[in-house]
Amino acid sequence: MIRLLAKLIAALALLTAFPAMAQPVDTGHLEAELVARDQSIAPGSTTYVALRQKIDKGWHTYWRNSGDSGEATSIQWTLPEGWKAGDIVWPAPHRQPTGPLMNYGYQGEVLLPVPITAPASARPGETVTFKAAASFLVCEEICVPEDAVLTISLPVRDGLAEPNPVWGAAIAKTLAQAPAPAGLEAAFQKTPDGALALAITGPALKGADFSDAYFFPFESTVIDHAKPQMIERGPEGLTLTLTPGYAFQQPQTPKTMAGVLTVAGKSYEVSAMQGPPPPTASGLGPPPAKASGGAGAGLGLPLAAAFAFLGGLILNLMPCVFPILAMKAASLAGHAHERRAAQGQGIAFLAGVLATFLVLAGVLIAVRAGGAAVGWGFQLQSPPVVAGLALMMLAVALNLSGVFQVGASLQGVGTGLASRGGMAGAFFTGTLAVVVAAPCTAPFMAPALGWALTQSAPAAIAVFLALGLGFAAPFALIAFLPGLLGRLPKPGPWMDVFKKLLAFPMYAAAAWLVWVLTLQAGETALARIFAAAVVLALALWLLGAAQRRQAAGGRPLALVGLGAVLVIAAALAAVWPNYGEGTAVASTERGGGKASVPYEAYSPEKLAAARGAGKPVFVNFTAAWCVTCQVNERVALTSQAVADAFKETGAVYLKADWTRKDAEIEAELAKHGRAGVPLYLVYGASGGDGVILPQILTEGLVVRALKDAQGR
């Protein structure tokens, strides 16, 4: 009996030690209650009482600016006379994409602390009760307005209050992490293209990871919330490119803009004035890929280099480089029984490959440092470059067909390939192989290049060199292996026939590049490139005639001069003036030619809408110039089984066409640690991150991925 009484007394003592707490109220889609930071409050002091919302899974409530829709939580306090309640201390919100809208709010559990100040006349020993009428909008696919009347009691005591052992630490952490001013300087102004540049600098931002930076405005009308916020880094901060909202369409546009900047898990209050941005807020280009979650995240230099080497090896098996590598194989066969000549060929080919990869890496790094959104194969996003490459392929094909000769006189014709080529030819073959390899991406390449393009220039160049070593390794090694060389057939008339046969893949490559050009620049580009091709063919035929005249002892200067002029004219016609942007026709708009699965052009809004509707989503990041993408398209994505799987699962098919530059697609690729296409993402019907599929697709793999996505 005595023991039982002792327990009851202890229990009563424990209850009196804590603030009197009302029972949580279940409002239907969340559980609400008031919780205190401290166990008591002293006269004249301030404590914090938080509205705790434990929100049902899949539902959310709203921040002070709810975004495109919704309504912020509000609290009406009823306090004893003399007691005061301040404003809610809002934790940093999360983005809540809903269809084409973007809202800001909270999921799971959130504490909304409110400062409560006691009057100096409060009497120690008394217990005060606070009453709060809380109203909130709780949303999932539908929105339900709910409310709760909550109470909490606190004893008044002199001295420093003891923290509440249950909620004290959580409320203190919420207050510590809440957005607060950090001495940041901010300015905003409209850009010539109508966007809104918000530049923010300050010691807190120097050297920060800006990959997830986002600005949440306090006012709902200053920006278009649903539009992406493009990020550019600077030495002491960043610049966000925003889409102006309704407020900037009024005669009197805002002079100030305030809100919360979230960067790398931290949040800061920002108050920007209209004016020119500080120069230290930009100039370093977009942020590197997100440090976590991307396919190339956490590789490190040794592993990235190993991946790049393997990717380079496998790149030899990609269809885009077959014609060039066949040429190299024929050249090696010609020197197979001349060991020193074969080794020289191998070294020259390796040098050509490495030099070209170095140039490509240097340009890529420099362009990205300048702020442009580019990745692997970026050069093929330029219509003049595609046109120039088409003419180059045509020239190579005409050379292989015997219209003219490069690096050999006519006396060499018919004496076998052993008398042709040389070191310069092998070097050029290596260069050309890298150029034509750009539309292809091999397994292991994507994470390696995605990692490389987020690192320092030396690290990036090291990865590109590893890629080049892997790419050149098979031919370079064969040249130094006498056993393998001896197995190659001896030179003979067959090699000249084989060379002429190799011309046709090069004609096909030229035709394919013309097709890419028409997708980028429209049908008028077709007439232009055809005219340039005819002029080039005439020029090379004249140069071939000059070579034959010289071989016969004649004087070919006039033919050479005319041919050279026509070559220059053809090149100029292909690359200048630039192709009009307005005539571009995306492949997605043309229906991709053979796609049997209905799809829509990708946009972040469409992705959010499909996911918000609870549907599986398949996102195909592709480009017309990406050979791997086109092969996957034909082999795996246009089959009847895949079409049936899309129909059965109700999956939404989105195509992100990167044929031309697209900053939104570039940002999404970088988010997943990729520097180029293809990238295939499959989102489950129940949410979560997208699953990345392999770069080489099969019909069965796609079908399984869609069915898995339906159930997760």
XYZ file of C-alpha atoms in Angstrom:
712
model
C 0.000 0.000 0.000
C 2.778 2.412 0.909
C 4.563 1.561 -2.309
C 1.390 2.284 -4.311
C 0.919 5.654 -2.648
C 4.519 6.534 -3.393
C 3.983 5.777 -7.065
C 0.858 7.921 -7.173
C 2.660 10.821 -5.513
C 5.545 10.472 -7.942
C 3.163 10.443 -10.861
C 1.414 13.577 -9.625
C 4.766 15.256 -9.121
C 5.759 14.356 -12.663
C 2.552 15.750 -14.085
C 2.984 19.018 -12.259
C 6.558 19.275 -13.538
C 5.325 19.437 -17.148
C 3.154 22.035 -18.811
C -0.454 21.015 -18.742
C -1.133 19.658 -22.214
C -4.416 19.237 -23.986
C -5.005 16.110 -25.939
C -4.059 16.246 -29.628
C -6.979 16.901 -31.919
C -7.480 14.767 -35.016
C -9.019 17.100 -37.560
C -9.467 14.463 -40.248
C -6.230 14.641 -42.195
C -3.805 15.778 -39.530
C -3.271 15.693 -35.804
C -2.847 19.109 -34.159
C -1.766 20.148 -30.677
C 0.051 22.907 -28.821
C 3.455 22.046 -27.395
C 5.746 24.272 -25.306
C 9.499 24.753 -25.487
C 9.830 25.326 -21.701
C 8.282 23.832 -18.601
C 7.419 27.258 -17.163
C 7.615 30.940 -17.893
C 8.968 33.779 -15.750
C 7.236 37.165 -15.384
C 8.242 39.510 -18.238
C 9.992 36.764 -20.242
C 9.242 35.141 -23.579
C 8.833 31.482 -24.357
C 7.721 29.618 -27.466
C 4.583 27.561 -27.927
C 4.362 25.658 -31.191
C 1.417 24.450 -33.193
C 2.353 20.874 -34.020
C 0.868 19.399 -37.186
C 1.294 15.675 -37.757
C 0.016 15.455 -41.325
C -1.334 12.278 -42.904
C 0.894 10.643 -45.534
C 0.444 12.190 -48.951
C -1.225 15.329 -47.591
C 0.318 18.718 -46.940
C -0.332 22.115 -45.384
C 0.976 25.485 -46.532
C 3.698 28.025 -45.815
C 3.076 31.747 -45.286
C 3.075 32.117 -49.100
C 1.213 29.091 -50.310
C 2.385 29.538 -53.929
C -0.010 29.121 -56.844
C -2.854 27.798 -54.670
C -3.659 26.842 -51.088
C -3.851 28.888 -47.929
C -1.438 29.462 -45.089
C -2.113 28.124 -41.610
C -3.437 30.780 -39.230
C -3.792 30.939 -35.457
C -6.107 33.153 -33.416
C -4.918 33.350 -29.808
C -6.974 33.898 -26.688
C -4.575 34.817 -23.876
C -4.925 36.124 -20.339
C -4.886 39.895 -20.001
C -1.431 41.346 -20.489
C -0.025 38.308 -22.309
C 1.076 38.711 -25.955
C 1.567 36.328 -28.874
C 3.880 37.120 -31.783
C 3.903 35.927 -35.371
C 4.508 32.339 -36.433
C 8.174 31.522 -36.993
C 7.836 29.726 -40.311
C 10.302 26.920 -41.030
C 11.648 26.843 -44.581
C 8.986 25.274 -46.811
C 9.234 22.533 -49.395
C 8.022 22.732 -52.943
C 4.712 20.960 -53.514
C 4.236 20.577 -57.295
C 0.604 19.920 -58.116
C -0.170 19.533 -61.802
C 0.990 22.686 -63.557
C 1.072 24.573 -60.236
C 3.800 25.015 -57.679
C 2.852 25.372 -54.042
C 4.943 25.771 -50.909
C 4.264 23.903 -47.699
C 4.955 21.029 -45.360
C 4.490 17.294 -45.242
C 4.891 14.824 -42.386
C 5.319 16.633 -39.088
C 5.942 20.349 -38.710
C 6.253 22.667 -35.711
C 5.117 26.270 -36.112
C 6.551 28.103 -33.080
C 4.976 31.317 -31.788
C 6.625 33.603 -29.197
C 4.494 34.134 -26.086
C 5.470 36.987 -23.767
C 4.366 37.169 -20.168
C 3.574 40.489 -18.518
C 5.863 41.643 -15.731
C 2.837 41.494 -13.448
C 2.417 37.765 -13.868
C 2.356 36.106 -10.489
C 4.701 33.196 -9.785
C 2.785 30.153 -8.673
C -0.188 30.743 -10.930
C -0.907 28.617 -14.002
C -1.972 30.316 -17.194
C -3.882 28.735 -20.053
C -3.416 29.690 -23.691
C -6.132 28.994 -26.222
C -5.496 28.850 -29.961
C -8.043 28.561 -32.747
C -5.976 27.116 -35.607
C -7.198 26.984 -39.186
C -5.436 25.210 -42.009
C -6.024 23.914 -45.494
C -4.940 20.291 -45.896
C -4.473 19.061 -49.436
C -3.685 15.948 -51.400
C -5.562 15.641 -54.696
C -8.360 17.550 -52.997
C -8.155 20.274 -50.384
C -10.024 20.164 -47.089
C -10.263 23.204 -44.802
C -9.908 22.035 -41.216
C -9.594 23.732 -37.838
C -8.988 22.926 -34.214
C -9.334 24.723 -30.896
C -6.296 23.881 -28.799
C -5.193 24.789 -25.298
C -2.052 24.526 -23.238
C -1.272 25.601 -19.672
C 2.045 26.782 -18.282
C 3.051 27.512 -14.688
C 4.554 30.941 -13.928
C 7.810 30.626 -12.013
C 10.719 32.897 -11.266
C 14.101 32.172 -12.733
C 15.345 30.481 -15.846
C 12.874 27.941 -17.188
C 13.828 24.323 -17.644
C 13.343 23.073 -21.209
C 10.447 20.774 -21.902
C 12.028 17.286 -22.011
C 9.621 16.149 -24.718
C 9.375 19.096 -27.101
C 12.044 21.548 -25.939
C 14.831 20.272 -28.160
C 12.612 19.923 -31.232
C 11.258 23.463 -30.929
C 14.732 24.838 -30.270
C 16.012 23.075 -33.383
C 13.128 24.433 -35.433
C 13.921 27.952 -34.256
C 17.635 27.520 -34.929
C 16.994 26.292 -38.472
C 14.288 28.800 -39.307
C 15.191 31.294 -42.052
C 16.878 34.365 -40.624
C 18.817 37.333 -41.988
C 22.499 36.518 -42.507
C 23.890 39.797 -43.766
C 23.152 38.951 -47.387
C 22.995 41.674 -50.014
C 20.469 41.203 -52.775
C 19.349 43.082 -55.879
C 16.990 42.307 -58.722
C 16.247 43.690 -62.156
C 14.536 42.711 -65.377
C 16.796 41.240 -68.062
C 16.580 42.143 -71.763
C 14.641 38.939 -72.469
C 12.013 39.774 -69.844
C 13.235 37.481 -67.082
C 13.936 38.578 -63.530
C 17.526 38.277 -62.286
C 17.830 38.038 -58.504
C 21.457 38.342 -57.376
C 22.427 37.493 -53.791
C 25.873 37.733 -52.223
C 27.333 37.469 -48.757
C 29.860 35.556 -46.656
C 27.313 32.836 -45.888
C 27.109 31.972 -49.597
C 30.788 32.014 -50.473
C 31.784 28.562 -51.712
C 28.371 27.047 -50.992
C 26.846 24.218 -53.024
C 24.150 25.964 -55.080
C 22.846 22.883 -56.889
C 19.538 22.960 -54.977
C 19.275 26.715 -54.418
C 15.732 28.056 -54.512
C 14.020 31.333 -53.715
C 10.646 31.286 -51.925
C 9.123 34.781 -52.136
C 6.989 36.127 -49.298
C 4.585 37.710 -51.792
C 2.630 35.382 -54.023
C 2.517 37.627 -57.108
C 6.148 38.593 -57.700
C 7.226 35.468 -59.598
C 5.716 32.632 -61.594
C 6.151 29.875 -59.025
C 5.799 26.997 -61.487
C 8.657 28.108 -63.728
C 12.143 26.744 -63.025
C 14.711 28.928 -61.347
C 17.949 28.848 -63.312
C 21.076 29.143 -61.181
C 24.394 30.780 -61.969
C 27.225 30.824 -59.498
C 29.505 33.703 -58.645
C 32.600 34.068 -56.449
C 30.543 35.396 -53.537
C 27.010 34.307 -54.259
C 24.598 33.385 -56.980
C 22.114 34.763 -59.466
C 18.696 33.190 -59.914
C 16.845 33.773 -63.161
C 13.146 33.913 -62.307
C 9.999 34.378 -64.338
C 8.230 37.605 -63.286
C 4.768 37.253 -61.858
C 1.594 39.306 -62.007
C 3.052 42.093 -59.866
C 5.539 42.943 -62.621
C 2.764 43.325 -65.178
C 1.283 46.268 -63.289
C 2.087 49.922 -64.016
C 3.889 50.174 -60.690
C 6.258 47.237 -60.438
C 7.728 46.132 -57.093
C 10.720 48.069 -55.789
C 11.594 45.438 -53.217
C 11.307 41.687 -53.092
C 11.675 39.601 -49.939
C 11.635 35.915 -49.264
C 13.668 32.897 -48.225
C 16.687 31.524 -50.037
C 17.398 27.850 -49.399
C 20.924 26.651 -50.131
C 22.458 23.296 -49.235
C 20.036 22.566 -46.410
C 20.232 26.078 -44.932
C 17.803 28.921 -45.337
C 18.211 32.683 -45.166
C 15.853 35.605 -45.191
C 16.540 37.831 -48.170
C 15.372 41.372 -48.848
C 16.291 42.559 -52.320
C 16.160 46.066 -53.749
C 15.597 46.899 -57.380
C 18.916 47.676 -59.009
C 21.908 46.256 -60.860
C 23.233 42.940 -59.550
C 26.689 42.832 -57.945
C 29.297 41.356 -60.337
C 30.406 38.777 -57.778
C 27.012 37.067 -57.995
C 27.658 35.464 -61.386
C 30.327 34.445 -63.861
C 31.059 30.864 -62.795
C 28.298 29.179 -64.742
C 25.617 26.810 -63.481
C 26.299 24.756 -60.377
C 27.754 21.302 -60.730
C 25.513 18.304 -60.576
C 23.837 17.556 -57.307
C 26.280 15.955 -54.931
C 23.898 13.125 -54.078
C 21.494 11.050 -56.020
C 23.185 11.515 -59.364
C 24.506 8.616 -61.314
C 28.039 9.996 -61.181
C 27.964 11.233 -57.641
C 30.752 10.075 -55.363
C 32.801 8.364 -58.058
C 36.123 10.026 -57.319
C 38.881 10.461 -59.868
C 40.256 6.875 -59.948
C 36.844 5.274 -60.412
C 35.693 7.942 -62.873
C 38.861 7.411 -64.932
C 38.323 3.631 -64.850
C 34.718 4.073 -65.968
C 35.866 6.413 -68.725
C 38.458 3.899 -69.938
C 35.858 1.124 -70.054
C 33.402 3.451 -71.764
C 36.030 4.326 -74.365
C 36.670 0.655 -75.031
C 32.972 -0.055 -75.497
C 32.574 3.049 -77.643
C 34.443 1.145 -80.355
C 31.392 -1.095 -80.634
C 28.955 1.759 -81.170
C 27.531 2.098 -84.694
C 28.541 5.728 -85.148
C 32.248 4.954 -85.339
C 32.076 1.788 -87.441
C 32.942 3.459 -90.768
C 35.954 5.270 -89.359
C 37.227 2.241 -87.482
C 36.785 0.120 -90.568
C 39.007 2.585 -92.385
C 41.579 2.249 -89.630
C 41.378 -1.534 -89.757
C 42.001 -1.438 -93.488
C 44.971 0.847 -92.946
C 46.445 -1.469 -90.329
C 45.931 -4.417 -92.618
C 47.984 -2.582 -95.203
C 50.870 -2.330 -92.754
C 50.296 -5.618 -90.964
C 53.485 -7.125 -92.254
C 55.586 -3.993 -91.777
C 56.044 -3.926 -88.025
C 57.600 -0.461 -87.659
C 55.093 1.137 -90.015
C 52.204 -0.520 -88.157
C 53.512 0.719 -84.797
C 53.872 4.213 -86.182
C 50.287 4.034 -87.400
C 49.099 2.940 -83.966
C 50.956 5.747 -82.189
C 49.723 8.366 -84.655
C 46.146 7.122 -84.289
C 46.466 7.275 -80.483
C 47.906 10.803 -80.704
C 45.046 11.917 -82.936
C 42.461 10.492 -80.565
C 44.026 11.994 -77.439
C 44.623 15.390 -79.033
C 41.029 15.596 -80.209
C 39.651 14.537 -76.833
C 41.837 17.198 -75.189
C 40.537 19.891 -77.526
C 36.966 18.725 -77.013
C 37.376 18.663 -73.227
C 38.988 22.111 -73.230
C 36.196 23.644 -75.262
C 33.534 21.901 -73.187
C 35.035 23.073 -69.894
C 35.523 26.618 -71.175
C 31.972 26.859 -72.500
C 30.478 25.539 -69.261
C 32.637 27.920 -67.245
C 31.130 30.694 -69.334
C 27.707 29.736 -68.090
C 26.390 27.799 -71.076
C 24.414 24.628 -70.537
C 26.320 22.071 -72.563
C 27.325 18.453 -72.230
C 28.711 15.533 -74.212
C 27.859 16.005 -77.868
C 27.145 19.711 -77.331
C 28.749 20.622 -80.649
C 26.033 18.719 -82.484
C 23.423 21.083 -81.078
C 24.791 23.722 -83.441
C 23.314 23.582 -86.983
C 26.488 25.016 -88.589
C 28.593 22.318 -86.928
C 26.204 19.604 -88.117
C 26.250 21.055 -91.616
C 30.037 21.211 -91.587
C 30.274 17.605 -90.415
C 27.860 16.499 -93.138
C 30.124 18.041 -95.751
C 33.165 16.460 -94.100
C 31.551 13.016 -94.252
C 30.699 13.604 -97.883
C 34.307 14.569 -98.613
C 35.611 11.442 -96.878
C 33.149 9.307 -98.824
C 34.197 10.869 -102.136
C 37.802 10.261 -101.200
C 37.087 6.604 -100.485
C 35.208 6.357 -103.785
C 38.327 7.533 -105.592
C 37.003 10.913 -106.790
C 40.160 12.470 -105.375
C 43.059 11.301 -103.238
C 44.318 12.625 -99.933
C 47.949 12.165 -98.965
C 48.922 10.164 -102.049
C 49.624 10.843 -105.667
C 47.875 9.160 -108.526
C 50.925 7.007 -109.031
C 49.923 5.281 -105.829
C 46.454 4.420 -107.033
C 46.167 0.711 -107.586
C 49.385 -0.187 -105.820
C 47.623 -0.968 -102.587
C 46.913 0.917 -99.420
C 50.413 0.202 -98.146
C 51.698 3.060 -100.240
C 49.123 5.518 -98.945
C 48.207 7.248 -95.762
C 51.178 7.662 -93.466
C 51.420 9.161 -90.011
C 49.347 12.219 -90.873
C 46.593 10.016 -92.237
C 46.549 7.894 -89.078
C 46.450 11.029 -86.928
C 43.554 12.402 -88.977
C 41.733 9.074 -88.719
C 41.973 9.303 -84.925
C 40.641 12.845 -85.014
C 37.778 11.921 -87.273
C 36.902 8.894 -85.147
C 36.461 11.108 -82.076
C 34.399 13.638 -84.023
C 31.973 11.022 -85.269
C 31.873 9.305 -81.871
C 30.203 12.336 -80.287
C 26.642 11.191 -81.133
C 27.244 7.937 -79.262
C 27.373 7.217 -75.572
C 28.621 3.901 -74.309
C 27.916 2.243 -70.957
C 30.125 3.622 -68.146
C 30.647 6.852 -70.074
C 27.663 8.723 -68.675
C 28.552 8.615 -64.960
C 32.224 9.243 -65.738
C 31.552 12.333 -67.870
C 28.809 13.501 -65.545
C 31.294 13.392 -62.699
C 34.097 14.961 -64.748
C 32.079 18.014 -65.755
C 31.422 18.867 -62.120
C 35.095 18.800 -61.128
C 38.126 20.997 -61.603
C 39.611 21.340 -65.076
C 42.600 19.019 -64.405
C 40.321 16.278 -63.071
C 37.951 16.658 -66.017
C 40.811 16.513 -68.516
C 42.188 13.401 -66.802
C 38.844 11.652 -67.270
C 38.641 12.684 -70.923
C 42.185 11.375 -71.480
C 41.186 8.062 -69.894
C 38.225 7.960 -72.264
C 40.555 8.597 -75.206
C 42.992 5.904 -74.057
C 40.180 3.402 -73.867
C 38.884 4.420 -77.271
C 42.295 4.170 -78.966
C 43.538 1.153 -77.023
C 42.363 -1.669 -79.361
C 44.102 -0.293 -82.475
C 47.132 1.008 -80.628
C 47.679 -2.373 -78.953
C 47.119 -4.366 -82.117
C 49.869 -2.358 -83.791
C 52.308 -3.543 -81.127
C 51.255 -7.193 -81.139
C 53.073 -8.998 -83.948
C 51.025 -12.160 -83.424
C 47.780 -10.369 -84.175
C 49.220 -8.356 -87.031
C 50.451 -11.536 -88.662
C 46.909 -12.898 -88.729
C 45.657 -9.993 -90.824
C 45.358 -10.627 -94.564
C 48.177 -9.419 -96.749
C 47.695 -6.233 -98.799
C 46.328 -6.686 -102.255
C 43.689 -5.523 -104.719
C 40.963 -6.531 -102.241
C 41.888 -3.501 -100.103
C 41.038 -1.032 -102.842
C 37.644 -2.704 -103.283
C 37.148 -2.686 -99.518
C 38.041 1.004 -99.367
C 35.429 1.840 -102.006
C 32.882 -0.244 -100.105
C 33.603 1.778 -96.962
C 32.535 4.912 -98.809
C 28.880 3.965 -98.520
C 28.653 4.064 -94.713
C 30.201 7.530 -94.976
C 27.536 8.580 -97.486
C 24.978 7.246 -95.014
C 26.591 9.254 -92.207
C 26.391 12.411 -94.324
C 22.734 11.738 -95.119
C 21.974 11.157 -91.438
C 23.610 14.460 -90.464
C 21.512 16.230 -93.098
C 18.423 14.702 -91.509
C 19.569 15.996 -88.089
C 20.110 19.423 -89.627
C 16.564 19.548 -90.971
C 15.219 18.704 -87.520
C 17.229 21.544 -86.048
C 16.786 24.224 -88.658
C 13.784 23.301 -90.751
C 13.262 22.447 -94.386
C 14.977 25.525 -95.783
C 18.228 24.147 -94.398
C 17.749 21.108 -96.631
C 18.040 23.123 -99.825
C 20.998 24.998 -98.449
C 22.996 21.913 -97.437
C 22.160 20.127 -100.702
C 23.446 23.114 -102.678
C 26.626 23.176 -100.598
C 27.040 19.416 -101.092
C 26.763 19.716 -104.889
C 29.321 22.527 -104.937
C 31.664 20.506 -102.722
C 31.304 17.430 -104.924
C 32.141 19.517 -108.007
C 35.154 21.016 -106.230
C 36.524 17.624 -105.203
C 35.919 16.221 -108.693
C 37.976 19.151 -110.087
C 40.736 18.465 -107.555
C 40.705 14.805 -108.589
C 40.965 15.857 -112.231
C 43.896 18.095 -111.305
C 45.618 15.143 -109.639
C 45.121 13.010 -112.738
C 46.380 15.813 -115.004
C 49.454 16.201 -112.834
C 50.057 12.469 -112.964
C 49.921 12.680 -116.771
C 52.531 15.450 -116.788
C 50.087 18.347 -117.271
C 49.688 21.629 -115.368
C 46.759 21.463 -112.961
C 46.975 24.960 -111.399
C 43.725 26.272 -112.888
C 41.775 23.216 -111.790
C 43.316 23.355 -108.310
C 42.514 27.043 -107.972
C 38.916 26.651 -109.098
C 38.452 23.583 -106.898
C 39.837 25.396 -103.854
C 37.505 28.356 -104.400
C 34.508 26.038 -104.662
C 35.535 24.165 -101.486
C 35.619 27.459 -99.607
C 32.284 28.500 -101.100
C 30.668 25.219 -100.069
C 32.022 25.499 -96.540
C 30.814 29.074 -96.203
C 27.387 28.188 -97.558
C 27.075 25.455 -94.956
C 28.094 27.441 -91.892
C 27.267 31.079 -92.647
C 24.963 32.835 -92.028
C 23.636 31.005 -88.998
C 20.510 28.938 -89.349
C 17.319 30.561 -88.141
C 16.122 29.520 -84.703
C 12.476 30.034 -85.578
C 12.362 27.370 -88.236
C 13.497 24.584 -85.981
C 11.220 21.605 -85.790
C 11.733 19.300 -82.857
C 11.704 15.634 -83.561
C 9.001 15.154 -80.968
C 6.745 17.452 -82.926
C 7.263 15.336 -85.994
C 6.339 12.263 -84.111
C 9.782 10.728 -84.260
C 8.901 8.915 -87.487
C 8.208 5.456 -86.123
C 7.139 5.870 -82.535
C 4.049 3.772 -81.935
C 3.613 4.936 -78.364
C 1.850 8.280 -77.916
C 4.056 10.740 -76.088
C 4.269 14.369 -75.144
C 7.184 16.764 -75.169
C 8.824 16.883 -71.755
C 8.485 19.791 -69.411
C 8.865 19.908 -65.625
C 5.225 20.937 -65.405
C 4.007 17.925 -67.390
C 6.179 15.616 -65.315
C 4.777 17.102 -62.104
C 1.221 16.836 -63.414
C 1.609 13.185 -64.385
C 3.194 12.314 -61.065
C 0.556 14.293 -59.237
C -2.088 12.197 -60.979
C -0.516 9.036 -59.571
C 0.620 7.614 -62.906
C 3.894 5.886 -63.766
C 6.030 8.135 -65.950
C 8.694 7.199 -68.487
C 10.964 10.097 -69.449
C 13.180 9.658 -72.495
C 16.034 12.183 -72.677
C 17.111 11.945 -76.301
C 18.444 13.878 -79.283
C 18.216 13.430 -83.036
C 22.012 13.354 -83.309
C 22.384 10.727 -80.554
C 22.940 7.438 -82.338
C 22.520 5.394 -79.164
C 19.193 7.127 -78.575
C 18.004 6.375 -82.101
C 19.052 2.731 -81.879
C 17.161 2.354 -78.588
C 14.205 4.082 -80.213
C 14.089 1.586 -83.045
C 15.029 -1.525 -81.095
C 13.173 -1.132 -77.811
C 10.804 1.815 -77.701
C 8.737 1.260 -80.822
C 7.891 -2.409 -80.370
C 4.336 -3.631 -79.905
C 5.195 -5.175 -76.534
C 6.384 -1.826 -75.203
C 3.325 -0.091 -76.632
C 1.105 -2.666 -74.903
C 2.985 -2.167 -71.640
C 2.401 1.587 -71.775
C -1.296 0.956 -72.393
C -1.681 -1.656 -69.644
C 0.148 0.337 -66.992
C -1.301 3.713 -67.947
C 2.212 5.112 -67.948
C 2.807 8.595 -69.307
C 5.529 8.830 -71.945
C 7.490 12.097 -72.032
C 10.293 12.869 -74.480
C 12.929 15.405 -73.534
C 14.454 16.353 -76.889
C 17.968 17.774 -76.496
C 18.609 18.077 -80.236
C 18.820 21.807 -79.676
C 20.002 23.550 -76.551
C 17.510 23.432 -73.700
C 18.429 24.746 -70.274
C 15.643 22.852 -68.486
C 16.730 19.523 -69.940
C 20.366 20.333 -69.222
C 19.473 21.043 -65.596
C 17.552 17.777 -65.295
C 20.457 15.825 -66.793
C 22.872 17.477 -64.374
C 20.525 16.694 -61.500
C 21.011 13.022 -62.296
C 24.756 13.321 -62.760
C 24.665 13.158 -66.550
C 26.430 15.331 -69.078
C 24.598 14.036 -72.115
C 21.945 11.773 -73.541
C 20.535 9.166 -73.498
C 18.976 9.085 -70.062
C 15.872 7.050 -69.260
C 13.956 7.720 -66.044
C 10.995 5.710 -64.799
C 8.902 7.162 -61.970
C 6.631 4.953 -59.911
C 2.917 5.571 -59.554
C 3.253 6.080 -55.807
C 5.994 8.684 -56.001
C 9.649 8.559 -55.045
C 12.731 9.187 -57.130
C 12.979 8.112 -60.733
C 14.798 4.869 -61.530
C 17.559 5.229 -64.115
C 17.518 2.549 -66.792
C 20.673 1.331 -68.591
C 21.757 3.258 -71.673
C 21.277 0.246 -73.913
C 17.611 -0.694 -73.793
C 15.864 -3.900 -74.675
C 12.186 -4.497 -75.179
C 11.934 -6.749 -72.109
C 13.796 -4.301 -69.911
C 11.403 -1.463 -70.743
C 8.337 -3.654 -70.238
C 9.575 -4.827 -66.827
C 10.433 -1.279 -65.795
C 6.935 -0.054 -66.660
C 5.226 -2.880 -64.783
C 7.460 -2.343 -61.757
C 6.630 1.368 -61.842
C 2.926 0.576 -61.802
C 3.314 -1.192 -58.478
C 5.610 1.186 -56.648
